[in-house]
XYZ file of N, CA and C in Angstrom:
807
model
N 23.617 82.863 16.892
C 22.424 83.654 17.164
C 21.307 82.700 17.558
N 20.478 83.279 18.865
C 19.556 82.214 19.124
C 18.381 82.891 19.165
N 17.585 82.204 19.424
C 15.969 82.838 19.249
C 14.754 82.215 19.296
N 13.501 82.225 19.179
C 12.573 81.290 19.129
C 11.202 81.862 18.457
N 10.209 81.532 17.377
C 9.582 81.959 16.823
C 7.960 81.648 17.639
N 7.507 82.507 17.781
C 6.069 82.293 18.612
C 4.523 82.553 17.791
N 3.940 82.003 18.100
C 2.855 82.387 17.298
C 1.595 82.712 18.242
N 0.857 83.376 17.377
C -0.634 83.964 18.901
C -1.565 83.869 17.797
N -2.333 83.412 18.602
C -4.309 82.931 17.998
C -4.967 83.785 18.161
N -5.294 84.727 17.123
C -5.863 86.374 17.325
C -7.631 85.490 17.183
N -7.747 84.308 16.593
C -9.854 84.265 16.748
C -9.670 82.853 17.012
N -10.900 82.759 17.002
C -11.569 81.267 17.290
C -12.359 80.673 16.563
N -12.666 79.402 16.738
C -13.741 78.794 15.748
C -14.921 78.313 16.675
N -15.740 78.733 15.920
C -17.087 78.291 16.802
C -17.555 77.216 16.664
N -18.499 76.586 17.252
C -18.912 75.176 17.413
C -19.496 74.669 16.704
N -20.485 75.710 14.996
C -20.702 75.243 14.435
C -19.723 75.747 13.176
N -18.979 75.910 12.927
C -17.915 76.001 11.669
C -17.089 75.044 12.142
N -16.807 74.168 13.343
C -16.522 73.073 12.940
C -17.055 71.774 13.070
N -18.294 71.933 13.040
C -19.606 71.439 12.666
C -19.476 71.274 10.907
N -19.404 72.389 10.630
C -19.810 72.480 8.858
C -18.571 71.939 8.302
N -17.176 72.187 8.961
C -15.678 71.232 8.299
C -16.505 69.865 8.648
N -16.464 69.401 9.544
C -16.829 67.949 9.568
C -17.785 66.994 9.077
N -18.981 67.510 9.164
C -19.997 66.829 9.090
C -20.233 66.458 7.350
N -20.988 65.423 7.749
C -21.724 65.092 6.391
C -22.930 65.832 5.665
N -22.790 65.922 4.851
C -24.202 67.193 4.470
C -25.684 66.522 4.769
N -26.078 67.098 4.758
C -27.843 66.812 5.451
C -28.694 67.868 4.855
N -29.537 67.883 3.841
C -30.468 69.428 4.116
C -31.392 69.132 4.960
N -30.975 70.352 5.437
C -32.004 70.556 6.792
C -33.520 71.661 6.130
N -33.610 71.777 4.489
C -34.439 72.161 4.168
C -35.453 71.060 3.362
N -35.013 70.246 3.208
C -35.570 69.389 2.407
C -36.956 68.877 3.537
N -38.415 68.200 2.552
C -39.044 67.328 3.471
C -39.308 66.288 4.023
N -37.972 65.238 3.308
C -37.024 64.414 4.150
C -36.872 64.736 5.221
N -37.251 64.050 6.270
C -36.777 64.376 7.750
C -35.256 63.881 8.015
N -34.223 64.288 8.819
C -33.372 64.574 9.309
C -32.498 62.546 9.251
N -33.593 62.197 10.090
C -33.083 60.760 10.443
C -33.246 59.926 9.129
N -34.044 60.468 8.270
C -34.339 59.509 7.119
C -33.376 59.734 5.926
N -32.587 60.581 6.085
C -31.589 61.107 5.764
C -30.896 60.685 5.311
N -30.608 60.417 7.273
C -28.966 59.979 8.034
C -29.516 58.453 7.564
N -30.112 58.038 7.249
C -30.874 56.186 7.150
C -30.005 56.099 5.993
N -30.392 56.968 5.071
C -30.491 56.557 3.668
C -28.565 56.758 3.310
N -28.358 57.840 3.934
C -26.968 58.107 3.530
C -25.932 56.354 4.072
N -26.413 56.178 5.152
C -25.979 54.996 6.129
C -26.426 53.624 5.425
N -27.253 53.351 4.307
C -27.304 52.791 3.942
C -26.166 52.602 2.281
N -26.329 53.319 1.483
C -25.180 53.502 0.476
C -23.755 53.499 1.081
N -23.439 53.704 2.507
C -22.400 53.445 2.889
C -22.102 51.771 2.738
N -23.230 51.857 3.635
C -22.672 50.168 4.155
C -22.902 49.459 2.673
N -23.839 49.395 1.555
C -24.151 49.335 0.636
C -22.285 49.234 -0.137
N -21.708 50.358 -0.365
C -20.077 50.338 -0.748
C -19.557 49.970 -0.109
N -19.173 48.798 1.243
C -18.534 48.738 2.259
C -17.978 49.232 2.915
N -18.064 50.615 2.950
C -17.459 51.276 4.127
C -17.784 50.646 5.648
N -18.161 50.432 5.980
C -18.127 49.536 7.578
C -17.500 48.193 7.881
N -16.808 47.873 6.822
C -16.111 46.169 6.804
C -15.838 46.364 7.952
N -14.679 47.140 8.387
C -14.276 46.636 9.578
C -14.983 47.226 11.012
N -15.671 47.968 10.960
C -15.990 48.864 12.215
C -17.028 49.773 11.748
N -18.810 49.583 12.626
C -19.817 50.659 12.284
C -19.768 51.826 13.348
N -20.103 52.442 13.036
C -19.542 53.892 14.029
C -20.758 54.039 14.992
N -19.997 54.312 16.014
C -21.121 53.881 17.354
C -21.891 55.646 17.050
N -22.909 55.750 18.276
C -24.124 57.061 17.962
C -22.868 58.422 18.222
N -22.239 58.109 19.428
C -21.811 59.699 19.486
C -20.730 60.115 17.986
N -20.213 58.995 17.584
C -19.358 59.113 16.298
C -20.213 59.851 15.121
N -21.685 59.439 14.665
C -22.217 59.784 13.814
C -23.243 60.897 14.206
N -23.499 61.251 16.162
C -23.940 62.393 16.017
C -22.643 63.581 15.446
N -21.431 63.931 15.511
C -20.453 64.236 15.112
C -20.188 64.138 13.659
N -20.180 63.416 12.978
C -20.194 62.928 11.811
C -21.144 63.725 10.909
N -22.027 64.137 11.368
C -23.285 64.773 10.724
C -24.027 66.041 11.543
N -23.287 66.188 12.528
C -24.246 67.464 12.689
C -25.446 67.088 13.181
N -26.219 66.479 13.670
C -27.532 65.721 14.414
C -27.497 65.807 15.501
N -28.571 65.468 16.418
C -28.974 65.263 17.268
C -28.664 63.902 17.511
N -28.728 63.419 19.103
C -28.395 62.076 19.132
C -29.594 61.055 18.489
N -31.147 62.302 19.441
C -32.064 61.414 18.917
C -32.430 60.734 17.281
N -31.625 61.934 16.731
C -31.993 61.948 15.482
C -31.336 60.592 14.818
N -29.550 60.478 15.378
C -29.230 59.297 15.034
C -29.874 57.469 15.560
N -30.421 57.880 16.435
C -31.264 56.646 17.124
C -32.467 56.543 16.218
N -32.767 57.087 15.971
C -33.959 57.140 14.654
C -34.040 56.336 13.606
N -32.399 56.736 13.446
C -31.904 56.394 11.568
C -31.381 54.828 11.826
N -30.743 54.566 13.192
C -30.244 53.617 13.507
C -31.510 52.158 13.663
N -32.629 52.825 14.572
C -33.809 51.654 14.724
C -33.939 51.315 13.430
N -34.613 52.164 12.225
C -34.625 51.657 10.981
C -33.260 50.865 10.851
N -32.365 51.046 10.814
C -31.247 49.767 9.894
C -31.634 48.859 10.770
N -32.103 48.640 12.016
C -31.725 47.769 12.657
C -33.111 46.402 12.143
N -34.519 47.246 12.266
C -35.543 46.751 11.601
C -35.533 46.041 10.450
N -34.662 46.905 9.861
C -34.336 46.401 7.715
C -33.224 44.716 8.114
N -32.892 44.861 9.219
C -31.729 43.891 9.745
C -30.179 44.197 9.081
N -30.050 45.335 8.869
C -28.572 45.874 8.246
C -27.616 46.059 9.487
N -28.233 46.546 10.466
C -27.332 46.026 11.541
C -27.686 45.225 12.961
N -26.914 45.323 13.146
C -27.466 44.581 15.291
C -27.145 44.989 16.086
N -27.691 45.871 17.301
C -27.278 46.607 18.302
C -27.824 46.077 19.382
N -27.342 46.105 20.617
C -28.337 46.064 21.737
C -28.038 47.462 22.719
N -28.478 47.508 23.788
C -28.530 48.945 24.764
C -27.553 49.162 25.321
N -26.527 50.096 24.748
C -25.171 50.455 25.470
C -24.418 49.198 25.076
N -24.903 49.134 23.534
C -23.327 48.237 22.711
C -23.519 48.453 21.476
N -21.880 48.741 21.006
C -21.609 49.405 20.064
C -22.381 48.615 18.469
N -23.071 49.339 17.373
C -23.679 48.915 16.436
C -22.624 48.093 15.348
N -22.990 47.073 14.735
C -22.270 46.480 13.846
C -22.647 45.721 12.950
N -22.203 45.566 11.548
C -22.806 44.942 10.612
C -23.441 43.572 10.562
N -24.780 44.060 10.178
C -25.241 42.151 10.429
C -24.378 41.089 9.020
N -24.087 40.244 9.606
C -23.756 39.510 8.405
C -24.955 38.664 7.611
N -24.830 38.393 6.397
C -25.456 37.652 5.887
C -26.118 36.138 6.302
N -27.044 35.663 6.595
C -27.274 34.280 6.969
C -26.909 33.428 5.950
N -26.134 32.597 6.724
C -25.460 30.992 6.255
C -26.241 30.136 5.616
N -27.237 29.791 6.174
C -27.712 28.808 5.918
C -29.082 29.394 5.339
N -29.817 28.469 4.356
C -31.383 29.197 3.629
C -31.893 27.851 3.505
N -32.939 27.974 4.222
C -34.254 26.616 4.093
C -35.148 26.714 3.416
N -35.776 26.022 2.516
C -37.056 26.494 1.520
C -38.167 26.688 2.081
N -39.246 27.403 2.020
C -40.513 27.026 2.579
C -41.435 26.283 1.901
N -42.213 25.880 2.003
C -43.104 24.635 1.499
C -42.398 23.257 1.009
N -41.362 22.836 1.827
C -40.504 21.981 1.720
C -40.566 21.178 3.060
N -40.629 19.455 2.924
C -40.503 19.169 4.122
C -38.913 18.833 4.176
N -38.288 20.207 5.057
C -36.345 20.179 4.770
C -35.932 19.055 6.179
N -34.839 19.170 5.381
C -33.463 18.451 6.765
C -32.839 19.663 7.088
N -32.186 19.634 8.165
C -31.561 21.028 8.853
C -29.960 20.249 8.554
N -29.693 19.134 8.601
C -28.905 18.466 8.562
C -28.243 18.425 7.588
N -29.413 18.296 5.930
C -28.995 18.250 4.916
C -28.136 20.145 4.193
N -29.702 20.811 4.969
C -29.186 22.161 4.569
C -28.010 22.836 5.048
N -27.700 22.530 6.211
C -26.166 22.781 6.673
C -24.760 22.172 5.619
N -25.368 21.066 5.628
C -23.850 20.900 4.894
C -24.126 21.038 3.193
N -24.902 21.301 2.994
C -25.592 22.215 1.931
C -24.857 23.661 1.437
N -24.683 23.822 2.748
C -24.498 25.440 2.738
C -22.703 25.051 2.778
N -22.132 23.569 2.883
C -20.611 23.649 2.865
C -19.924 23.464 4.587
N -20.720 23.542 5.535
C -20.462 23.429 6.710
C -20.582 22.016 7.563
N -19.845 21.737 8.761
C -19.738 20.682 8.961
C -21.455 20.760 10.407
N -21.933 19.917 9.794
C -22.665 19.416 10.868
C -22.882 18.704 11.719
N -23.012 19.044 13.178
C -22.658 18.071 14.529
C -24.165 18.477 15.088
N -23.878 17.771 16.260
C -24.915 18.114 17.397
C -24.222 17.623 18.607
N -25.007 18.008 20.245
C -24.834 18.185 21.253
C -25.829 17.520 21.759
N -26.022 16.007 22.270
C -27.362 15.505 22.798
C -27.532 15.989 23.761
N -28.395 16.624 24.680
C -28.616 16.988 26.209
C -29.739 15.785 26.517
N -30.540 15.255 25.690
C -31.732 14.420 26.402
C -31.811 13.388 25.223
N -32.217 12.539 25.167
C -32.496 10.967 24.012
C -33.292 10.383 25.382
N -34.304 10.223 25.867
C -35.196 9.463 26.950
C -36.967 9.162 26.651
N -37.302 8.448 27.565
C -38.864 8.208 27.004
C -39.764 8.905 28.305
N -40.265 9.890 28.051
C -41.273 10.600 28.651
C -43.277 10.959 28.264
N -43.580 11.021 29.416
C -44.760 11.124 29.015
C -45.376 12.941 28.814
N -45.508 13.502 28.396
C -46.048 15.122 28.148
C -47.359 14.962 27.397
N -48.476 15.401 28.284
C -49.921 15.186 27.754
C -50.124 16.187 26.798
N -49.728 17.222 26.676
C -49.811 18.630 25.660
C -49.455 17.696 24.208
N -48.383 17.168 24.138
C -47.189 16.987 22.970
C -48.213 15.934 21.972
N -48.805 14.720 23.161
C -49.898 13.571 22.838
C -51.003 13.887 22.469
N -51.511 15.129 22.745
C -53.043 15.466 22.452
C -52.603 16.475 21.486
N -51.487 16.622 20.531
C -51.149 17.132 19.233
C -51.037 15.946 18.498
N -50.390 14.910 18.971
C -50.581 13.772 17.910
C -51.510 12.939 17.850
N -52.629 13.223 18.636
C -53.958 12.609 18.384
C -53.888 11.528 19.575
N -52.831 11.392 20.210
C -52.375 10.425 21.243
C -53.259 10.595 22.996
N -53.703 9.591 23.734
C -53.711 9.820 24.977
C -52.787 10.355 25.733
N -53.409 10.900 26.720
C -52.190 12.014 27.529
C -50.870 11.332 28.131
N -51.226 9.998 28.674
C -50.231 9.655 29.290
C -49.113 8.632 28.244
N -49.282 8.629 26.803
C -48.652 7.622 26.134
C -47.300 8.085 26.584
N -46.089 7.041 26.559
C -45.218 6.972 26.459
C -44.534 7.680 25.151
N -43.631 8.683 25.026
C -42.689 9.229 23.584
C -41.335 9.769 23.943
N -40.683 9.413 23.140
C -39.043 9.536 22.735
C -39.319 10.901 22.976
N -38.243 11.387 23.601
C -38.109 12.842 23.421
C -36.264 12.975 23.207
N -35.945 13.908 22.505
C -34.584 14.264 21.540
C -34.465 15.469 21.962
N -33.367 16.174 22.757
C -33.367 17.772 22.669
C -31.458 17.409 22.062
N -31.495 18.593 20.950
C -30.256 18.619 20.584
C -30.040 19.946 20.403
N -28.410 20.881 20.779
C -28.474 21.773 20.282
C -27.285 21.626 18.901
N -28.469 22.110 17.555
C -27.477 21.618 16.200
C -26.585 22.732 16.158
N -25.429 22.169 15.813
C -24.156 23.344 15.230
C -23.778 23.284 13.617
N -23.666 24.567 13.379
C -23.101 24.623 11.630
C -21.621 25.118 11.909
N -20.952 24.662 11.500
C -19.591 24.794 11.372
C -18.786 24.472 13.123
N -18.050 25.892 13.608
C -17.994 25.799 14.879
C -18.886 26.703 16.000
N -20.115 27.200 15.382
C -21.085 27.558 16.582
C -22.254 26.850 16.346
N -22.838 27.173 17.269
C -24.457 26.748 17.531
C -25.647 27.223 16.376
N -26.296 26.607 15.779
C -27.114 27.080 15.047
C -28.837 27.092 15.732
N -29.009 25.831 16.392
C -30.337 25.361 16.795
C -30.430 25.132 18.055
N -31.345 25.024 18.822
C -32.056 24.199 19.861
C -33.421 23.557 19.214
N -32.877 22.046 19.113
C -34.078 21.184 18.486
C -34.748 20.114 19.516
N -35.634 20.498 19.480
C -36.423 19.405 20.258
C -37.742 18.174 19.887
N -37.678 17.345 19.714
C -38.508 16.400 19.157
C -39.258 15.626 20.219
N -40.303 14.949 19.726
C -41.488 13.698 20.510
C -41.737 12.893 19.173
N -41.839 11.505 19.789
C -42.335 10.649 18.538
C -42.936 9.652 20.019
N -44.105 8.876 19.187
C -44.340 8.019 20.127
C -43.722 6.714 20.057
N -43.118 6.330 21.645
C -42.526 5.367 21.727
C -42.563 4.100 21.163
N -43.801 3.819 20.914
C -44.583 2.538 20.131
C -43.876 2.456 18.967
N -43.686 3.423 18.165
C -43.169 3.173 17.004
C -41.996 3.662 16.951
N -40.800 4.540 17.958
C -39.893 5.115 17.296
C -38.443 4.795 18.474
N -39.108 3.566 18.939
C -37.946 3.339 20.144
C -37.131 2.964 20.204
N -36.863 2.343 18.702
C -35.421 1.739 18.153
C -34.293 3.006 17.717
N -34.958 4.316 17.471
C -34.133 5.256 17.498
C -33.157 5.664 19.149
N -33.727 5.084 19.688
C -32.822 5.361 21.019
C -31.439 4.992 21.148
N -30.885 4.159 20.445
C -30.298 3.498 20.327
C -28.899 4.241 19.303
N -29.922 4.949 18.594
C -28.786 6.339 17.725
C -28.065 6.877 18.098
N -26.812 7.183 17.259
C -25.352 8.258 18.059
C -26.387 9.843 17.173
N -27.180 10.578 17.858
C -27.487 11.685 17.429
C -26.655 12.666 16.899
N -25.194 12.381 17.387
C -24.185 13.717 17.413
C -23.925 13.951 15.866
N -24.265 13.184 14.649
C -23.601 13.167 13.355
C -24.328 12.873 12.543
N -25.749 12.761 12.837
C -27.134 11.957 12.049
C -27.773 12.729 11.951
N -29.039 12.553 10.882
C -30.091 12.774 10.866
C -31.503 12.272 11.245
N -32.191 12.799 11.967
C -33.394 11.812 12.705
C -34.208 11.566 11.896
N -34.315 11.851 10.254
C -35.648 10.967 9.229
C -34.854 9.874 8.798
N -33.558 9.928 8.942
C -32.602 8.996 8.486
C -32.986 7.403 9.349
N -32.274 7.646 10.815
C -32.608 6.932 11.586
C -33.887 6.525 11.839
N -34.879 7.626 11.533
C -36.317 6.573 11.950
C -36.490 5.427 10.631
N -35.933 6.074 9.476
C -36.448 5.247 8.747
C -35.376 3.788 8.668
N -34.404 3.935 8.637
C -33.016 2.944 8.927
C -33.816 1.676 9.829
N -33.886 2.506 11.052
C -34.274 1.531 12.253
C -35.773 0.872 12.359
N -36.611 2.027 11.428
C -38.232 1.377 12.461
C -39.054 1.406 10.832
N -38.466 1.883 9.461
C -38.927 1.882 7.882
C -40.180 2.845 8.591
N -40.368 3.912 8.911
C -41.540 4.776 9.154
C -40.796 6.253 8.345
N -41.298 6.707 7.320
C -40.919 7.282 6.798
C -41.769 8.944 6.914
N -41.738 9.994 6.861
C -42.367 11.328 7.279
C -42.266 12.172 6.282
N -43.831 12.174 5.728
C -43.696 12.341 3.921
C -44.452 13.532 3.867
N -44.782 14.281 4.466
C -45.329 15.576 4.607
C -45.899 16.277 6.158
N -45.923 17.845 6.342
C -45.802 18.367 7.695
C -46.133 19.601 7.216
N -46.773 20.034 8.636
C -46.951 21.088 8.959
C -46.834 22.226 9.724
N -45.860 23.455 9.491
C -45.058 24.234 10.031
C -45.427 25.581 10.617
N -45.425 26.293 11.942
C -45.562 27.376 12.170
C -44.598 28.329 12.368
N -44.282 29.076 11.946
C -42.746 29.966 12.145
C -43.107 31.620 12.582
N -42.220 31.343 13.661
C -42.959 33.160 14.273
C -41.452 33.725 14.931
N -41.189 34.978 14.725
C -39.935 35.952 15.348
C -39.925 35.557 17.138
N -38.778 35.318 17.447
C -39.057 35.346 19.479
C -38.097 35.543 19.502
N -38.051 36.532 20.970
C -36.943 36.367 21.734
C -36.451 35.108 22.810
N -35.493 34.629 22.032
C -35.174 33.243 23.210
C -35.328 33.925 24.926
N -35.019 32.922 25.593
C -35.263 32.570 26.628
C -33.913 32.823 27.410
N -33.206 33.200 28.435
C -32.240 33.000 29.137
C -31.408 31.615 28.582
N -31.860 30.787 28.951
C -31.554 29.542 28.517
C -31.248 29.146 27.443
N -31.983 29.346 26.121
C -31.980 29.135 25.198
C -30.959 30.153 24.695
N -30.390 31.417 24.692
C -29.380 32.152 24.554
C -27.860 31.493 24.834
N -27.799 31.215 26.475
C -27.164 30.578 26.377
C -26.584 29.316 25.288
N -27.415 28.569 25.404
C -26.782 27.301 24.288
C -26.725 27.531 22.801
N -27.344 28.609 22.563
C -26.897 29.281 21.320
C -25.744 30.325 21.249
N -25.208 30.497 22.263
C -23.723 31.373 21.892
C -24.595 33.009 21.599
N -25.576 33.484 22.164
C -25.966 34.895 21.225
C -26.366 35.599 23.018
N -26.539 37.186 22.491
C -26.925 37.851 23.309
C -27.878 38.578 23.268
N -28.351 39.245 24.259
C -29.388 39.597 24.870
C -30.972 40.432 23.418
N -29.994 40.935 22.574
C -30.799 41.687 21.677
C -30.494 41.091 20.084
N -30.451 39.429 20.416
C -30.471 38.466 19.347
C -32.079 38.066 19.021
N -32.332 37.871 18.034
C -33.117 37.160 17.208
C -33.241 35.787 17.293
N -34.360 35.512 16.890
C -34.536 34.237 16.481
C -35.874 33.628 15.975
N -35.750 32.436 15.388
C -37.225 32.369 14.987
C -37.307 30.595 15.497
N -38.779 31.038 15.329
C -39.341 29.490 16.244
C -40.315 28.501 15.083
N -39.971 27.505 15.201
C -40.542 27.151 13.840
C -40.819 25.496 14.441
N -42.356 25.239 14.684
C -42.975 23.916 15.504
C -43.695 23.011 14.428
N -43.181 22.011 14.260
C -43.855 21.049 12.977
C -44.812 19.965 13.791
N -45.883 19.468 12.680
C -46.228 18.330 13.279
C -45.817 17.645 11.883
N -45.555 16.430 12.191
C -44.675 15.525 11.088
C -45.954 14.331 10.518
N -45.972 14.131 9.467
C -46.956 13.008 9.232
C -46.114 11.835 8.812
N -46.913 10.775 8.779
C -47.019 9.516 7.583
C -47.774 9.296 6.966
N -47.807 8.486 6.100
C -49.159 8.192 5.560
C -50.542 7.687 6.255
N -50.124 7.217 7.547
C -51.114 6.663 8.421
C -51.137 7.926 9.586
N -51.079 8.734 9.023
C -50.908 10.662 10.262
C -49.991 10.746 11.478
N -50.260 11.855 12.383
C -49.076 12.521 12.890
C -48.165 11.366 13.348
N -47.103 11.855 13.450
C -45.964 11.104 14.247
C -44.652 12.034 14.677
N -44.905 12.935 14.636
C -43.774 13.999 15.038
C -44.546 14.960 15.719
N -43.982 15.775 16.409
C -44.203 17.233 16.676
C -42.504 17.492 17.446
N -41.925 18.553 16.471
C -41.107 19.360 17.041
C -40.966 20.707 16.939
N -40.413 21.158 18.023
C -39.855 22.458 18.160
C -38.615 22.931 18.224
N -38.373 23.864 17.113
C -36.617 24.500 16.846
C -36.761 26.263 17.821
N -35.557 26.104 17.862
C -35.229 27.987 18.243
C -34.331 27.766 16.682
N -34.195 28.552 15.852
C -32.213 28.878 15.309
C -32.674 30.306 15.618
N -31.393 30.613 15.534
C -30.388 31.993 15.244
C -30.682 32.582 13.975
N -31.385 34.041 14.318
C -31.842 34.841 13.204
C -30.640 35.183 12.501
N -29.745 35.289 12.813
C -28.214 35.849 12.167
C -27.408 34.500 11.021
N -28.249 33.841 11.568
C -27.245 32.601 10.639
C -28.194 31.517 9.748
N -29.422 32.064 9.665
C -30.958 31.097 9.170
C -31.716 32.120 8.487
N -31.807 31.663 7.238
C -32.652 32.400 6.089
C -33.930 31.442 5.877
N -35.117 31.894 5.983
C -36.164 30.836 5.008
C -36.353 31.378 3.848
N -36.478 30.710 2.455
C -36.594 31.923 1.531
C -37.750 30.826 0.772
N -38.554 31.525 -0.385
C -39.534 31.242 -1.235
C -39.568 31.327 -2.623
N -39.931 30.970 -3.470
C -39.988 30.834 -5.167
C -41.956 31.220 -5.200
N -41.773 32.436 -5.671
C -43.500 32.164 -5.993
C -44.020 32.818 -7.672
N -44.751 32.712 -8.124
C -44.854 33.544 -9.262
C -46.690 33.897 -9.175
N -46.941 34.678 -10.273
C -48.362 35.225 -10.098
C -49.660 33.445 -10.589
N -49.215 33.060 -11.416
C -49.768 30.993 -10.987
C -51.588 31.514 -10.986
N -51.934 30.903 -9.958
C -53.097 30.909 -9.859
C -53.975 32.143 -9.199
N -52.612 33.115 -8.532
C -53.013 34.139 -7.760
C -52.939 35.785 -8.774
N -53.952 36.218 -8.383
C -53.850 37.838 -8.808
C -53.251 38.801 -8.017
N -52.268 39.544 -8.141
C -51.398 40.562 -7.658
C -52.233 41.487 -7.423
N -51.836 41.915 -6.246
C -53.118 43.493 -6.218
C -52.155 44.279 -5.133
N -51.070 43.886 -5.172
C -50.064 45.101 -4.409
C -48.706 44.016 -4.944
């Protein structure tokens, strides 16, 4: 005996009942707005690791929840602000990782020391070790415009990527026996002091958020909607300036962090 059993779809499901199977709950009565929501829920996720391996791009979590797209672009700028994740325009969102490396502030640090600090091997990439004249760099160190100074551009690496674009000036008068340095495996307070006994016993630091440069992306291995921070010292001795440099690192892999307590100051927030 043969035969075949058929079946027929007497209804349908509408677009929002399977909306309400799927989605994540949201009140849409509450005075929580919609995206602050979707923020907060998206945060206790990633919070339990649910995203180890993969963060769910916008059309996934407009789906996911029942939202609007705008609504998920909303919830998304916030993580991205808090730095919980990293997106750029028409690429998929994904967990920021933790930064590697942490420099103190009010410290005059080594980048050198703090890398392998952090357990990682530290190298560098010389692009320039030469003696140039830059009147800007000289009339920061109290110097005439045309003095002669060492200039150093290195880009530093922690482990096997790029961490820095470092660039230094010292004036030649005193720091020209450093030329002579294998930069790729050293430290430059090391060598000045090794070679020329000029030692750099306190400085002063400006540190501000930028977007690198074409260029500067490049030699850092990062893309277009990367971070970074810029951080320009002038270096002293006891007899004053003798440094001025300028770093790019990589916001993704560079922490500055601080120790403060209430001391001499009154709290008022």
């Amino acid at each position: 005996m043969s035969g075949h059993l058929s079946y027929r779809v007497t209804g349908h499901l509408s677009i929002s009942t399977v909306t309400a199977m799927t989605s994540r709950p949201l009140d849409r009565d509450a005075d929580l707005p919609l995206w602050q929501q979707l923020q907060r829920d998206l945060v206790t996720r990633l919070e339990a690791g649910e995203f180890a391996d993969k963060f769910p791009g916008e059309l996934a979590l407009v789906h996911d929840y029942g939202v609007s797209r705008h609504t998920v672009r909303q919830a998304l700028a916030r993580l991205r602000a808090d730095g919980l994740i990293v997106a750029g325009r028409g690429r998929q969102p994904k967990v920021a990782t933790a930064p590697e490396i942490h420099q103190p502030l009010g410290a005059l640090y080594s980048m050198f020391a703090s890398v392998e600090a952090a357990g990682l091997d530290q190298h560098s990439t010389v692009r320039t070790l030469d003696i140039r004249a830059d009147a800007l760099i000289a009339e920061r160190l109290g110097l005439e415009g045309s003095t002669p100074m060492v200039f150093l551009e290195r880009v530093r690496h922690a482990g096997d990527e790029p961490l820095a674009v470092d660039r230094v000036w010292l004036p030649a008068a005193l720091a020209r026996p450093v030329l002579d340095a294998d930069f790729r495996h050293t430290a430059l307070y090391r060598e000045l002091e090794d070679r020329t006994g000029i030692v750099v016993s306190r400085g002063r630091e400006e540190i501000r958020a930028v977007v690198p440069t074409a260029g500067e992306r490049r030699l850092l291995g990062c893309g277009r909607d990367a971070a970074a921070l810029s951080i320009t010292r002038l270096g002293y001795t006891t007899d004053g300036p003798v440094e001025w440099r300028h770093t790019i690192v990589r916001g993704d892999r560079f922490a500055l962090t601080a120790e403060y307590s209430a001391g001499a100051y009154r709290l008022t927030s």
